């Protein structure tokens, strides 16, 4: 293998590039990224970066003394993969031939239809998104966050600390019920109301108001003025100076249509990241990996997955698919909201019980274990890092 | 400077003992019975490595995923980029002592700015 192209220059792409070198690959290594930036860390974008306590230099993922001997092709996106030539087509017209391809194109924030060109409306996924949102939050005033998931909750928490008046709107009856289950989702999302942040649940968003009214929708110059309210399905109108849309992300795999790489909720992969095309593996948020424990494919959008899983995929790539997949650690994620550390490992779906083992939910300091038929399947900690680590270790070791 | 940490008998294998000095330092007793002392604060963010995941001669930060080598202080993975300081450990009459490094510590941005008297 003489040329490997890593498509995607965020954590998963960087982890794959590091793994290639660590495993002795000494050929040509090309890393392609659609953003103009070198790899940077996203978790602080909704927290310390937005709050102004971390700057852009602090977000860099590469160490100062690090040199992967890679060619960085940044600021241009991949638009296609030619299976016969094994070539990646780029938006700027170039083609990059490669013997091995690592797909790490991640996911893009979902937007609300009809909000294009409306000033004051943000999603939060990239550094450029975070810069724009930070500038708007500095204006103060009223922030409405659409979506009570982790990104929405972290933005609400950060904006509250910056002194804004914050409302969170969540379509489901309980925020975070998907990842944490109803009971724990309720306990964690109660952090909002603890701090006087309004939480409106079980109501959908009909649209946004503000800007220029136009018969034809978006004016020719694309600028419509500023948002002034969020309109709810039940007829309420919530005044807003700034709106953040935090309603999840979709895998960036359009560029692979027709390439022969099987797609199904992202890139469909084996338990070692292999795709339906030989010499092509997928990692990170765009990859729908097979989970041998559950017997299903799962797309895991966690930072630790983007860090840890590329090594298995790279091993597969370098061995031409002749490796035995290792067992990845169970998925782990964290969140920081209102000064409370939230940690979670495993899968809550399918649990038939949740028990608080230590501490007290009322004090926002506890550890809860999710079980199915008596066997732990997930652990949640609030402000219990030491205890959580012990449980996570036991839980990981006990996996069949 | 030599600082008494704790009695060896009070620190089982697989456990860590934190010294609440500024910046804090922790002594780790590995499963193989070796003793190591390193700065306790992850160089990425304010987290106590004594609360972390000890495996072999490595400790993983309890919050994020960076692992530090107890022997050298080197970090192997993001989000941390800088190593922690290592300190010499001595055992005398069943008591563990730490001889503090004279190097400057690598503290996370939030702590470094607090110690410098800047905004937290």
Coordinates of C-alpha atoms in Angstrom, one line a residue, chain A:
Chain A
X1 CA 0.0 0.0 0.0
X2 CA 1.7 3.2 -1.2
X3 CA -1.0 5.9 -0.7
X4 CA -3.6 6.1 2.0
X5 CA -6.1 8.9 2.0
X6 CA -8.0 9.8 5.2
X7 CA -11.1 11.8 4.2
X8 CA -12.0 13.9 7.2
X9 CA -9.6 16.0 9.4
X10 CA -11.3 16.0 12.7
X11 CA -10.6 13.7 15.7
X12 CA -11.5 10.4 13.9
X13 CA -9.3 11.4 10.9
X14 CA -6.4 12.4 13.1
X15 CA -6.7 9.3 15.2
X16 CA -6.6 7.2 12.0
X17 CA -3.5 9.1 10.7
X18 CA -1.7 8.6 14.0
X19 CA -2.6 4.9 14.0
X20 CA -1.3 4.4 10.5
X21 CA 2.1 5.8 11.5
X22 CA 2.1 4.0 14.9
X23 CA 1.4 0.7 13.1
X24 CA 4.4 1.3 10.8
X25 CA 2.8 2.5 7.6
X26 CA 5.5 4.7 6.0
X27 CA 3.9 5.4 2.6
X28 CA 2.2 8.6 1.3
X29 CA -0.5 9.8 3.7
X30 CA -3.0 12.4 2.6
X31 CA -5.5 13.9 5.0
X32 CA -8.5 15.7 3.3
X33 CA -10.6 18.2 5.3
X34 CA -13.5 20.4 4.2
X35 CA -12.9 22.9 6.9
X36 CA -9.8 25.2 6.5
X37 CA -8.6 24.3 10.0
X38 CA -6.1 21.7 11.3
X39 CA -7.7 19.1 13.6
X40 CA -9.3 20.7 16.6
X41 CA -11.3 19.6 19.6
X42 CA -15.1 20.0 19.4
X43 CA -16.3 19.3 23.0
X44 CA -15.1 22.7 24.3
X45 CA -17.1 24.5 21.6
X46 CA -20.3 24.4 23.6
X47 CA -18.6 25.1 26.9
X48 CA -15.2 26.7 27.6
X49 CA -14.7 28.1 24.1
X50 CA -18.2 29.6 24.1
X51 CA -17.6 31.0 27.6
X52 CA -14.3 32.5 26.5
X53 CA -12.1 30.6 28.9
X54 CA -10.4 28.6 26.1
X55 CA -9.0 30.2 23.0
X56 CA -8.6 28.7 19.5
X57 CA -5.0 27.7 20.1
X58 CA -6.1 25.6 23.1
X59 CA -8.4 23.6 20.8
X60 CA -5.6 22.2 18.6
X61 CA -5.5 18.4 18.8
X62 CA -2.0 18.0 17.4
X63 CA 1.0 18.4 19.8
X64 CA 3.5 21.1 18.9
X65 CA 6.3 18.5 18.3
X66 CA 4.1 16.2 16.3
X67 CA 4.7 15.5 12.6
X68 CA 2.8 12.7 10.9
X69 CA 4.5 13.3 7.6
X70 CA 1.1 13.8 6.1
X71 CA -0.1 16.0 3.2
X72 CA -2.9 18.2 4.5
X73 CA -5.5 19.0 1.8
X74 CA -7.7 21.4 3.7
X75 CA -10.6 23.7 2.8
X76 CA -12.0 21.4 0.1
X77 CA -14.6 18.7 0.4
X78 CA -14.7 15.2 -1.1
X79 CA -17.5 15.0 -3.7
X80 CA -17.1 11.4 -4.9
X81 CA -15.3 8.1 -4.7
X82 CA -14.4 6.2 -7.9
X83 CA -14.3 2.5 -7.0
X84 CA -12.5 1.4 -10.1
X85 CA -9.8 4.0 -10.0
X86 CA -9.9 4.1 -6.2
X87 CA -9.8 7.9 -6.5
X88 CA -11.3 10.6 -4.4
X89 CA -12.8 13.5 -6.3
X90 CA -12.6 16.9 -4.6
X91 CA -14.8 20.0 -4.9
X92 CA -11.9 22.0 -6.3
X93 CA -11.7 19.6 -9.3
X94 CA -8.7 17.6 -8.2
X95 CA -8.6 13.8 -7.9
X96 CA -6.5 11.9 -5.4
X97 CA -5.7 8.3 -6.1
X98 CA -5.2 6.1 -3.1
X99 CA -4.6 2.4 -2.4
X100 CA -6.4 2.6 1.0
X101 CA -9.2 5.0 2.1
X102 CA -10.3 5.9 5.6
X103 CA -13.7 7.5 5.5
X104 CA -14.0 10.0 8.5
X105 CA -16.3 12.6 7.1
X106 CA -18.3 12.9 10.3
X107 CA -21.8 14.4 10.7
X108 CA -23.4 17.8 10.0
X109 CA -25.8 19.6 12.3
X110 CA -29.4 19.3 11.3
X111 CA -31.0 22.7 10.6
X112 CA -34.6 24.0 10.7
X113 CA -36.1 24.4 7.2
X114 CA -37.0 28.0 6.4
X115 CA -34.4 29.6 8.6
X116 CA -31.7 30.2 6.0
X117 CA -30.4 33.7 6.0
X118 CA -32.1 34.7 9.2
X119 CA -29.5 36.4 11.4
X120 CA -29.2 35.3 15.0
X121 CA -30.0 31.6 14.2
X122 CA -27.2 29.1 14.9
X123 CA -26.3 25.5 14.8
X124 CA -23.2 24.4 16.7
X125 CA -20.9 21.9 15.2
X126 CA -17.8 23.6 13.8
X127 CA -15.3 26.2 15.0
X128 CA -16.8 28.7 12.7
X129 CA -20.3 28.0 14.1
X130 CA -18.9 28.5 17.6
X131 CA -17.2 31.8 16.7
X132 CA -20.5 33.2 15.3
X133 CA -22.5 32.0 18.2
X134 CA -20.0 33.4 20.7
X135 CA -20.3 36.8 19.0
X136 CA -24.1 36.7 19.2
X137 CA -24.1 35.6 22.9
X138 CA -21.9 38.5 23.7
X139 CA -24.9 40.8 22.8
X140 CA -26.7 39.3 25.8
X141 CA -30.5 39.2 25.8
X142 CA -32.8 36.3 25.3
X143 CA -31.6 32.9 24.0
X144 CA -33.9 30.2 22.9
X145 CA -32.4 26.7 22.5
X146 CA -34.4 24.4 20.3
X147 CA -33.6 20.8 21.4
X148 CA -32.9 19.6 24.9
X149 CA -30.1 17.1 24.0
X150 CA -26.6 17.4 25.3
X151 CA -25.4 20.1 22.9
X152 CA -28.5 22.2 23.6
X153 CA -28.2 21.7 27.3
X154 CA -24.5 22.6 27.3
X155 CA -25.2 25.8 25.3
X156 CA -28.0 26.7 27.7
X157 CA -25.7 26.2 30.7
X158 CA -22.9 28.2 29.2
X159 CA -25.3 31.1 28.1
X160 CA -26.9 31.1 31.6
X161 CA -23.4 31.5 33.1
X162 CA -22.8 34.4 30.7
X163 CA -25.9 36.1 32.1
X164 CA -28.4 35.5 29.3
X165 CA -32.1 34.8 29.8
X166 CA -32.4 31.2 28.5
X167 CA -35.3 29.0 27.4
X168 CA -35.0 25.4 26.2
X169 CA -37.7 23.9 24.0
X170 CA -37.8 20.1 23.6
X171 CA -40.3 18.3 21.5
X172 CA -40.2 15.1 23.5
X173 CA -42.0 14.9 26.9
X174 CA -38.6 14.3 28.6
X175 CA -35.2 15.6 27.4
X176 CA -32.4 13.0 27.0
X177 CA -34.9 10.1 27.3
X178 CA -33.2 8.6 24.2
X179 CA -29.6 8.3 25.6
X180 CA -30.5 8.1 29.4
X181 CA -34.1 6.7 29.6
X182 CA -37.1 8.6 31.0
X183 CA -36.2 8.6 34.7
X184 CA -32.6 9.7 34.5
X185 CA -33.3 12.0 31.5
X186 CA -35.8 13.8 33.8
X187 CA -33.2 14.0 36.6
X188 CA -30.4 15.3 34.5
X189 CA -32.6 17.8 32.6
X190 CA -33.9 19.2 35.9
X191 CA -30.5 21.0 36.1
X192 CA -32.1 23.6 33.8
X193 CA -34.9 24.5 36.2
X194 CA -32.5 24.3 39.2
X195 CA -30.9 27.4 37.7
X196 CA -33.9 29.3 36.5
X197 CA -33.6 28.3 32.9
X198 CA -37.1 27.7 31.4
X199 CA -37.6 24.2 30.0
X200 CA -40.6 23.7 27.8
X201 CA -41.2 20.0 27.0
X202 CA -43.6 18.1 24.8
X203 CA -44.1 20.9 22.3
X204 CA -42.8 21.2 18.8
X205 CA -41.5 24.2 17.0
X206 CA -43.7 25.6 14.1
X207 CA -41.1 28.1 12.9
X208 CA -39.2 31.3 13.6
X209 CA -40.4 34.8 13.2
X210 CA -38.4 37.9 12.3
X211 CA -36.5 39.4 9.4
X212 CA -37.9 40.8 6.2
X213 CA -41.3 39.4 5.3
X214 CA -41.2 38.3 1.7
X215 CA -43.7 36.7 -0.6
X216 CA -40.9 34.7 -2.2
X217 CA -39.2 33.6 0.9
X218 CA -35.5 34.4 1.0
X219 CA -34.7 37.7 -0.7
X220 CA -32.1 37.6 -3.5
X221 CA -29.2 38.8 -1.4
X222 CA -30.0 36.0 1.1
X223 CA -30.1 38.4 4.1
X224 CA -33.5 38.6 5.9
X225 CA -32.7 40.5 9.1
X226 CA -32.8 39.1 12.6
X227 CA -34.9 36.5 14.3
X228 CA -37.3 37.9 17.0
X229 CA -39.2 34.8 18.2
X230 CA -39.6 31.1 18.2
X231 CA -43.2 30.0 17.3
X232 CA -44.4 26.8 19.0
X233 CA -47.0 24.3 17.7
X234 CA -49.3 25.2 20.6
X235 CA -49.5 28.8 19.4
X236 CA -47.1 30.3 21.9
X237 CA -44.5 32.7 20.7
X238 CA -41.2 32.8 22.7
X239 CA -39.3 36.1 22.2
X240 CA -35.7 35.5 21.2
X241 CA -32.6 37.6 20.3
X242 CA -30.6 34.5 19.5
X243 CA -31.7 31.0 18.6
X244 CA -29.6 27.8 18.8
X245 CA -30.9 24.8 16.9
X246 CA -29.6 21.6 18.6
X247 CA -31.7 18.9 17.0
X248 CA -29.0 16.3 16.2
X249 CA -26.8 15.6 13.3
X250 CA -26.8 13.5 10.1
X251 CA -23.9 11.5 8.7
X252 CA -22.0 13.2 5.9
X253 CA -22.0 10.4 3.3
X254 CA -23.8 12.0 0.3
X255 CA -20.4 12.0 -1.5
X256 CA -20.4 8.2 -1.4
X257 CA -23.7 7.7 -3.3
X258 CA -23.0 5.4 -6.2
X259 CA -19.5 4.5 -5.1
X260 CA -20.3 1.0 -4.1
X261 CA -19.8 1.7 -0.4
X262 CA -22.9 0.4 1.3
X263 CA -24.8 3.2 3.1
X264 CA -27.4 2.7 5.8
X265 CA -27.6 5.4 8.5
X266 CA -24.1 6.4 7.5
X267 CA -21.5 4.0 6.2
X268 CA -22.4 0.4 7.0
X269 CA -19.4 -1.3 8.6
X270 CA -18.3 -4.5 10.1
X271 CA -17.1 -4.8 13.8
X272 CA -13.7 -3.6 12.6
X273 CA -14.7 -0.7 10.4
X274 CA -14.5 -2.5 7.1
X275 CA -17.0 -1.3 4.5
X276 CA -18.5 -3.2 1.5
X277 CA -15.5 -2.1 -0.6
X278 CA -12.1 -3.7 -0.1
X279 CA -9.4 -1.2 1.0
X280 CA -12.0 1.2 2.4
X281 CA -12.8 1.5 6.1
X282 CA -14.9 4.1 8.0
X283 CA -14.6 5.6 11.4
X284 CA -16.2 8.3 13.6
X285 CA -19.6 9.8 13.5
X286 CA -20.3 8.8 9.9
X287 CA -19.7 5.1 10.5
X288 CA -22.4 2.7 11.4
X289 CA -20.4 -0.1 13.0
X290 CA -21.6 -3.6 13.7
X291 CA -21.9 -4.3 17.5
X292 CA -21.4 -8.0 18.0
X293 CA -22.7 -7.8 21.6
X294 CA -26.1 -6.5 20.5
X295 CA -26.1 -8.1 17.0
X296 CA -27.1 -4.8 15.4
X297 CA -25.4 -1.9 13.7
X298 CA -24.9 1.3 15.7
X299 CA -23.7 4.7 14.8
X300 CA -22.1 6.1 17.9
X301 CA -21.5 9.8 17.9
X302 CA -19.2 10.0 20.8
X303 CA -15.8 11.7 21.1
X304 CA -14.2 8.5 22.7
X305 CA -15.4 6.4 19.8
X306 CA -13.7 8.8 17.3
X307 CA -10.5 8.5 19.4
X308 CA -10.4 4.7 20.0
X309 CA -12.0 3.0 17.1
X310 CA -9.8 4.2 14.2
X311 CA -7.0 2.0 15.4
X312 CA -9.1 -1.2 14.8
X313 CA -10.1 0.1 11.4
X314 CA -6.5 1.0 10.5
X315 CA -5.4 -2.5 11.5
X316 CA -8.0 -3.9 9.2
X317 CA -6.9 -1.7 6.4
X318 CA -3.2 -2.5 6.7
X319 CA -3.9 -6.3 7.0
X320 CA -6.2 -6.2 3.9
X321 CA -9.1 -7.3 6.0
X322 CA -7.3 -10.3 7.5
X323 CA -7.5 -9.3 11.1
X324 CA -9.7 -10.5 13.9
X325 CA -11.7 -7.5 15.2
X326 CA -10.8 -6.6 18.7
X327 CA -13.6 -5.8 21.2
X328 CA -14.0 -2.0 21.5
X329 CA -14.6 -0.6 24.9
X330 CA -18.3 0.1 25.6
X331 CA -19.3 3.6 24.4
X332 CA -18.5 6.4 26.9
X333 CA -19.5 10.1 26.9
X334 CA -19.4 13.0 29.2
X335 CA -21.2 16.4 29.5
X336 CA -20.6 19.4 31.7
X337 CA -23.7 21.5 32.6
X338 CA -24.2 24.1 35.2
X339 CA -20.9 23.0 36.9
X340 CA -22.1 19.4 37.1
X341 CA -20.1 16.6 35.5
X342 CA -22.3 14.0 33.8
X343 CA -20.7 10.7 32.7
X344 CA -22.3 7.7 31.0
X345 CA -21.0 4.4 29.7
X346 CA -22.9 1.6 27.9
X347 CA -26.4 1.6 26.3
X348 CA -29.5 2.5 28.2
X349 CA -31.8 1.1 25.6
X350 CA -33.1 -2.3 26.6
X351 CA -32.5 -1.8 30.4
X352 CA -35.4 -3.1 32.5
X353 CA -34.3 -1.3 35.7
X354 CA -32.3 1.7 36.9
X355 CA -31.1 1.9 40.5
X356 CA -29.3 4.7 42.3
X357 CA -26.3 2.9 44.0
X358 CA -24.7 5.9 45.7
X359 CA -25.5 9.5 46.5
X360 CA -28.8 11.3 45.9
X361 CA -30.4 12.6 42.7
X362 CA -31.8 15.6 44.6
X363 CA -28.3 16.7 45.3
X364 CA -27.2 16.2 41.7
X365 CA -24.5 13.8 43.0
X366 CA -25.1 10.1 42.5
X367 CA -24.3 7.0 40.5
X368 CA -27.0 5.0 38.8
X369 CA -26.7 1.5 37.3
X370 CA -28.9 0.3 34.4
X371 CA -29.6 -3.4 34.3
X372 CA -31.2 -5.9 32.0
X373 CA -32.2 -9.2 33.7
X374 CA -29.9 -8.3 36.6
X375 CA -26.8 -7.6 34.4
X376 CA -25.4 -4.1 34.2
X377 CA -25.8 -2.6 30.7
X378 CA -25.0 1.1 31.5
X379 CA -23.8 3.4 34.3
X380 CA -24.6 7.1 34.8
X381 CA -22.7 9.4 37.2
X382 CA -23.4 12.9 38.2
X383 CA -20.5 14.6 39.9
X384 CA -19.0 11.2 40.9
X385 CA -15.8 10.8 38.8
X386 CA -14.0 8.5 41.1
X387 CA -16.9 6.1 41.7
X388 CA -17.9 6.3 38.0
X389 CA -14.3 5.2 37.0
X390 CA -14.5 2.2 39.3
X391 CA -17.9 1.2 37.9
X392 CA -16.8 1.8 34.3
X393 CA -13.8 -0.4 34.9
X394 CA -15.8 -3.3 36.4
X395 CA -18.5 -2.9 33.7
X396 CA -15.9 -2.9 30.9
X397 CA -14.1 -6.0 32.3
X398 CA -17.3 -7.9 32.9
X399 CA -18.5 -7.6 29.3
X400 CA -19.0 -11.0 27.7

